[in-house]
Short mmCIF file of C-alpha atoms in Angstrom, two decimals:
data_model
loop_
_atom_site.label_atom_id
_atom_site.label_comp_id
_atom_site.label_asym_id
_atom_site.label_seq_id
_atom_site.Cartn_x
_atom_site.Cartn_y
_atom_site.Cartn_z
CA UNK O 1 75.81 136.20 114.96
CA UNK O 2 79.06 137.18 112.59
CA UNK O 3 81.77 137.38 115.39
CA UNK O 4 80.58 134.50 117.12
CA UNK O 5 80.68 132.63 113.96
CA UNK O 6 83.88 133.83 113.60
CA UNK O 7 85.46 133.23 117.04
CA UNK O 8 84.43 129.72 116.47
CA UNK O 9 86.10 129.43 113.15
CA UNK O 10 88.94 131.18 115.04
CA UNK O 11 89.41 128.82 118.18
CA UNK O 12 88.64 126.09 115.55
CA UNK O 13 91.43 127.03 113.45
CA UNK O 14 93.63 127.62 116.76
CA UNK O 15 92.97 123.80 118.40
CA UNK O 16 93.67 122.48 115.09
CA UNK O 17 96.81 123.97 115.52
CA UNK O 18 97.71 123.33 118.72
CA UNK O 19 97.12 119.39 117.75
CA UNK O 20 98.86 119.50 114.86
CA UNK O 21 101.79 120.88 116.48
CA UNK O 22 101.53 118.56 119.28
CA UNK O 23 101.58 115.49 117.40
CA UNK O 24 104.74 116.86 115.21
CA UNK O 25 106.58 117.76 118.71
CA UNK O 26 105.49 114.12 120.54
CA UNK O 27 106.82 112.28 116.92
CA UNK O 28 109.94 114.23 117.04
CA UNK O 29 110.73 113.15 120.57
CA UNK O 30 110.05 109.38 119.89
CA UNK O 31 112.75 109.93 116.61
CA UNK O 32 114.65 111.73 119.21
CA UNK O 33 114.78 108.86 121.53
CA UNK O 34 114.94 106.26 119.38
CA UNK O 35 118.36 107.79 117.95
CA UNK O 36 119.75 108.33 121.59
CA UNK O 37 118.75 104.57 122.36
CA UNK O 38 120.70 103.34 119.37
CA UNK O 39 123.70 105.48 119.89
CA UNK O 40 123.37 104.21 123.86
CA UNK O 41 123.03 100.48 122.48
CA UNK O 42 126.21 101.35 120.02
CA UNK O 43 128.21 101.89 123.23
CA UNK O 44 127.33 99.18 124.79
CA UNK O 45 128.79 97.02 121.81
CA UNK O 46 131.80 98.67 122.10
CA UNK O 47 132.14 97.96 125.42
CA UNK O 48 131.60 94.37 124.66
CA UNK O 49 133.86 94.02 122.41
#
């Protein structure tokens, strides 16, 4: 019963991970974008003008 106990701590451990470092990578992107919209929407202005 240990190791199996253990494996499921392990892949437990491991998806909690995974999701953490998901949502850190998807929030990144949107800040990402977000920038490279307002930079886009600077440019635009300029041209404008």
């Amino acid at each position: 019963m240990a190791p199996m106990n253990w494996m499921i701590l392990f892949i437990m451990f491991f998806l909690t991970f995974i999701l953490t470092s998901n949502l850190i990578y998807f929030l990144y992107l949107k800040n990402l974008n977000m920038k490279i919209n307002k930079i886009k929407m600077t440019k635009n202005y300029n041209k404008f003008i």
